[in-house]
C-alpha atoms as one frame of an Amber mdcrd trajectory, in Angstrom:
protein
   7.676  25.293 -27.540   6.074  28.327 -25.858   6.880  27.093 -22.378   6.766
  29.900 -19.800   9.116  30.335 -16.884   8.377  27.532 -14.435   9.031  26.048
 -11.013   9.795  22.343 -10.894   7.935  21.346  -7.732   9.238  17.775  -7.446
  12.808  16.720  -8.097  15.141  14.224  -6.448  18.905  14.339  -6.056  21.160
  11.587  -4.788  24.814  10.700  -4.479  25.080   6.974  -3.928  28.450   7.403
  -2.210  26.969   9.757   0.379  23.564   8.319   1.414  21.845   4.937   0.869
  18.508   4.577  -0.946  17.280   0.972  -0.458  14.517   1.253  -3.068  17.123
   1.725  -5.788  18.161  -1.887  -5.160  14.665  -3.138  -5.992  14.144  -4.982
  -9.300  13.321  -2.606 -12.124  15.258   0.319 -10.675  18.518  -0.512 -12.432
  18.347   2.514 -14.806  18.198   4.857 -11.798  21.268   3.481 -10.010  23.510
   6.408 -10.826  24.184   9.690  -9.086  21.837  12.544  -9.943  23.202  15.902
  -8.840  22.559  19.598  -9.553  24.807  19.525 -12.602  22.739  16.704 -14.088
  19.520  18.642 -13.555  21.068  21.752 -15.096  22.091  19.696 -18.137  18.623
  18.144 -18.475  16.929  21.551 -18.212  19.415  23.433 -20.386  17.674  26.040
 -22.509  14.500  26.029 -20.414  13.469  28.880 -18.119  13.611  26.950 -14.848
  13.070  29.495 -12.068  13.213  27.307  -8.930  13.273  23.705  -7.748  11.624
  21.839  -4.882  13.507  18.777  -3.694  11.222  16.129  -2.236  12.788  13.540
   0.044  14.106  10.638  -2.005  13.412   7.731   0.370  16.858   7.608   1.892
  17.212   4.713   4.328  14.817   5.287   7.223  17.379   3.697   9.540  19.361
   6.943   9.324  18.667  10.344  10.830  16.310  11.956   8.285  17.942  15.336
   8.812  21.079  13.939   7.153  19.442  14.360   3.752  18.417  17.954   4.487
  21.949  18.742   5.672  23.471  17.259   2.511  21.048  19.158   0.291  21.918
  22.387   2.090  25.563  21.844   1.136  24.575  21.363  -2.499  22.394  24.468
  -2.477  25.072  26.617  -0.889  27.529  25.565  -3.594  25.229  26.559  -6.453
  24.476  29.852  -8.133  21.537  29.778  -8.328  21.099  27.230  -5.540  19.782
  23.797  -6.484  17.536  22.856  -4.836  15.817  26.140  -4.005  13.825  24.596
  -1.143  13.302  21.083   0.197  10.623  18.809   1.614  12.174  16.324   4.020
  11.281  13.063   5.703  10.076  12.376   9.224   8.084   9.538  10.723   5.060
  11.371  12.089   4.367   8.527  14.532   7.639   8.728  16.435   7.918  10.201
  19.923  10.971  12.231  18.848   9.064  13.963  16.027   9.398  17.391  17.638
  13.166  17.088  17.798  13.424  15.903  14.185  11.267  18.766  12.919  13.189
  21.322  14.977  16.482  20.132  13.487  15.036  20.176   9.952  13.899  23.751
  10.573  17.418  24.853  11.405  17.857  24.953   7.627  16.234  28.041   6.138
  15.279  26.306   2.890  13.318  23.512   4.612   9.573  23.710   3.935   7.761
  20.549   4.985   7.488  16.769   5.173   6.625  13.866   2.959   6.011  10.475
   4.528   4.706   8.166   1.850   1.266   6.870   2.822   0.551   4.500  -0.037
   0.793   0.943   1.267   0.592  -2.729   0.347   0.792  -5.480   2.999   2.243
  -7.876   0.413   4.737  -5.498  -1.191   8.431  -6.303  -1.377   9.303  -2.764
  -2.520  11.473  -0.792  -0.131   9.520   2.412  -0.795   6.014   1.049  -0.135
   4.944   0.717   3.533   3.184  -2.455   4.641   0.627  -0.723   6.891  -1.942
   2.008   6.289  -0.766   5.194   7.964  -4.206   6.736   7.459  -5.483   4.312
  10.117  -2.913   5.385  12.721  -4.006   8.099  15.198  -0.351   8.828  16.033
   0.261   9.711  12.400  -2.796  11.952  12.271  -1.611  13.756  15.416   1.751
  14.211  13.730   0.066  15.990  10.833  -1.348  18.448  13.335   2.140  19.085
  14.678   3.287  19.993  11.166   0.483  22.507  10.885   1.367  24.028  14.239
   4.899  24.656  12.968   3.722  26.173   9.681   5.085  23.243   7.676   3.554
  21.676   4.578   2.777  18.031   3.899   3.146  16.199   0.582   0.652  13.323
   0.438   1.294  10.216  -1.663  -1.515   7.628  -1.652  -3.020   5.149  -4.090
  -6.214   6.302  -5.768  -8.250   3.761  -3.764  -7.086   5.515  -0.571  -8.392
   8.931  -1.617 -11.802   8.460   0.014 -10.220   7.633   3.368  -7.691  10.445
   2.959 -10.595  12.877   2.616 -11.870  11.869   6.060  -8.443  12.556   7.586
  -7.446  15.769   5.861 -10.779  17.590   5.871 -10.255  17.874   9.639  -6.942
  19.697   9.162  -7.773  22.995   7.432  -4.711  24.670   8.929  -2.322  22.230
   7.184  -0.733  23.257   3.879  -1.365  20.129   1.830  -0.172  18.954  -1.590
  -1.599  15.768  -3.109   1.164  14.243  -5.210   1.401  12.566  -8.593  -2.136
  13.304  -9.838  -3.549  11.130  -7.064  -1.804   8.165  -8.760  -4.222   7.285
 -11.604  -4.728   3.498 -11.861  -5.245   1.225 -14.856  -7.939   2.287 -17.308
 -10.658   0.043 -15.880 -10.382   1.825 -12.504 -10.214   5.427 -13.713 -13.778
   6.202 -12.651 -12.758   5.392  -9.077  -9.814   7.800  -9.423 -12.069  10.535
 -10.819 -14.534  10.095  -7.981 -11.797  10.169  -5.352 -10.134  13.200  -6.886
 -13.428  15.116  -7.047 -14.182  14.302  -3.415 -10.713  15.424  -2.364 -11.005
  18.672  -4.320 -14.475  19.396  -2.923 -14.025  18.375   0.706 -10.414  19.508
   1.206 -10.675  22.836  -0.643  -7.341  24.167   0.651  -5.439  21.207  -0.848
  -3.311  21.624  -3.946  -2.686  18.978  -6.607   0.783  18.217  -7.922   0.659
  17.290 -11.615   3.631  14.957 -11.773   4.810  11.395 -12.463   3.433  11.435
 -15.999   5.401   8.271 -16.702   3.508   6.457 -13.944   0.311   7.644 -15.659
   1.341   6.025 -18.946   3.320   8.794 -20.643   2.047  11.741 -22.698  -0.536
   9.808 -24.721  -2.543   8.659 -21.700  -1.121  10.941 -19.016  -1.742  14.164
 -20.934  -5.538  13.782 -20.985  -5.524  12.728 -17.307  -3.595  15.884 -16.435
  -6.216  17.940 -18.194  -9.020  16.151 -16.341  -7.255  16.780 -13.048  -6.857
  20.490 -13.812 -10.568  20.712 -14.572 -11.408  18.983 -11.268  -9.131  21.079
  -9.035  -8.944  24.257 -11.104  -5.682  25.681 -12.503  -5.014  27.881  -9.480
  -4.890  24.825  -7.203  -2.487  22.863  -9.433   1.283  22.855  -9.848   3.504
  21.103 -12.359   6.547  18.998 -11.482   8.889  16.633 -13.293   9.551  13.854
 -10.751  13.032  13.724 -12.248  15.149  11.623 -12.461  12.571   8.911 -11.672
  10.885   9.661 -15.010  14.185   9.770 -16.890  14.136   6.180 -18.244  10.853
   6.843 -20.060  10.880  10.573 -20.916  13.353  13.412 -21.297  13.037  16.467
 -19.093  12.164  18.601 -22.115   9.470  16.154 -23.238   7.778  16.290 -19.850
   7.548  20.069 -19.923   6.540  20.085 -23.603   3.627  17.831 -22.635   2.615
  20.235 -19.866   2.844  23.133 -22.307   0.636  21.371 -24.856  -2.114  20.308
 -22.438  -2.464  23.862 -21.072  -2.163  25.743 -24.369  -5.752  26.991 -24.213
  -5.654  28.185 -20.595  -5.556  31.909 -19.909  -2.197  33.594 -19.188  -3.041
  33.866 -15.481  -4.065  30.196 -15.311  -0.844  29.100 -16.997   1.213  31.297
 -14.687  -0.448  29.650 -11.696   0.050  26.054 -12.781   3.613  26.570 -14.035
   4.913  28.774 -11.224   2.554  30.780  -9.034   0.976  27.973  -7.032   4.331
  26.339  -6.319   5.881  29.659  -5.277   3.026  30.172  -2.813   2.770  26.651
  -1.408   6.492  26.198  -0.868   7.079  29.823   0.196   9.616  30.595  -2.510
  10.531  34.196  -3.104   9.699  35.134  -6.685  12.840  35.064  -8.827
């Protein structure tokens, strides 16, 4: 494997004795119901040139103060050499009247970079990590996005592919917001892939400052189907607007950490050195304001 030095732009850590994660109690999540800590990530990435990590909020119980996760992660980072995670993206409900206070307390931690509030939704879902209402319809939520931009914070966007067209109408009005579209735009089943392609092209064209996170390859069907979709996505957004990430340990039941990065290496083998540097490290370093290591 000729894998270059890389930034993993999407990892999760949890200690089930410290904070609760209701979604881990959902059916099908049994393989993930174990602690995943910096030592586990170091073991999974052993022998690879992992330069930095971005922790993305792991859907801790929303009944708790969201800054509790950031505080816990700061303790982990301070104990590590090098620190894991390097930086973090936290949670806040952008609709709440106390949003300013929550963001201010997140920003007391120097490694805090932005917010993810999952915007995929399903009114009939029983999953703890899928909202029942469409945040894209809520003007309070849209105003909250503007407050992130005013503070110089980023936003990680997670939506279903069929929401991409509506997301374009929201985010094209926020050019000052640092925006990362997660998980390839969540490619659907094969019969709906043309809808995904259309939505992804519209997002790339009409929100030209947005970046695309190439992650959750397991959700996309694994290397055989996900690899070609990654390559399509890179061609739509361009390598310099893309960044790779593992989504570990969520992907762990279906793929090893090394296999994920070997897939990324293979699908970009014919890119130029500068394009590979961007998608493996440079874009993530820029978006998440990580000092080059």
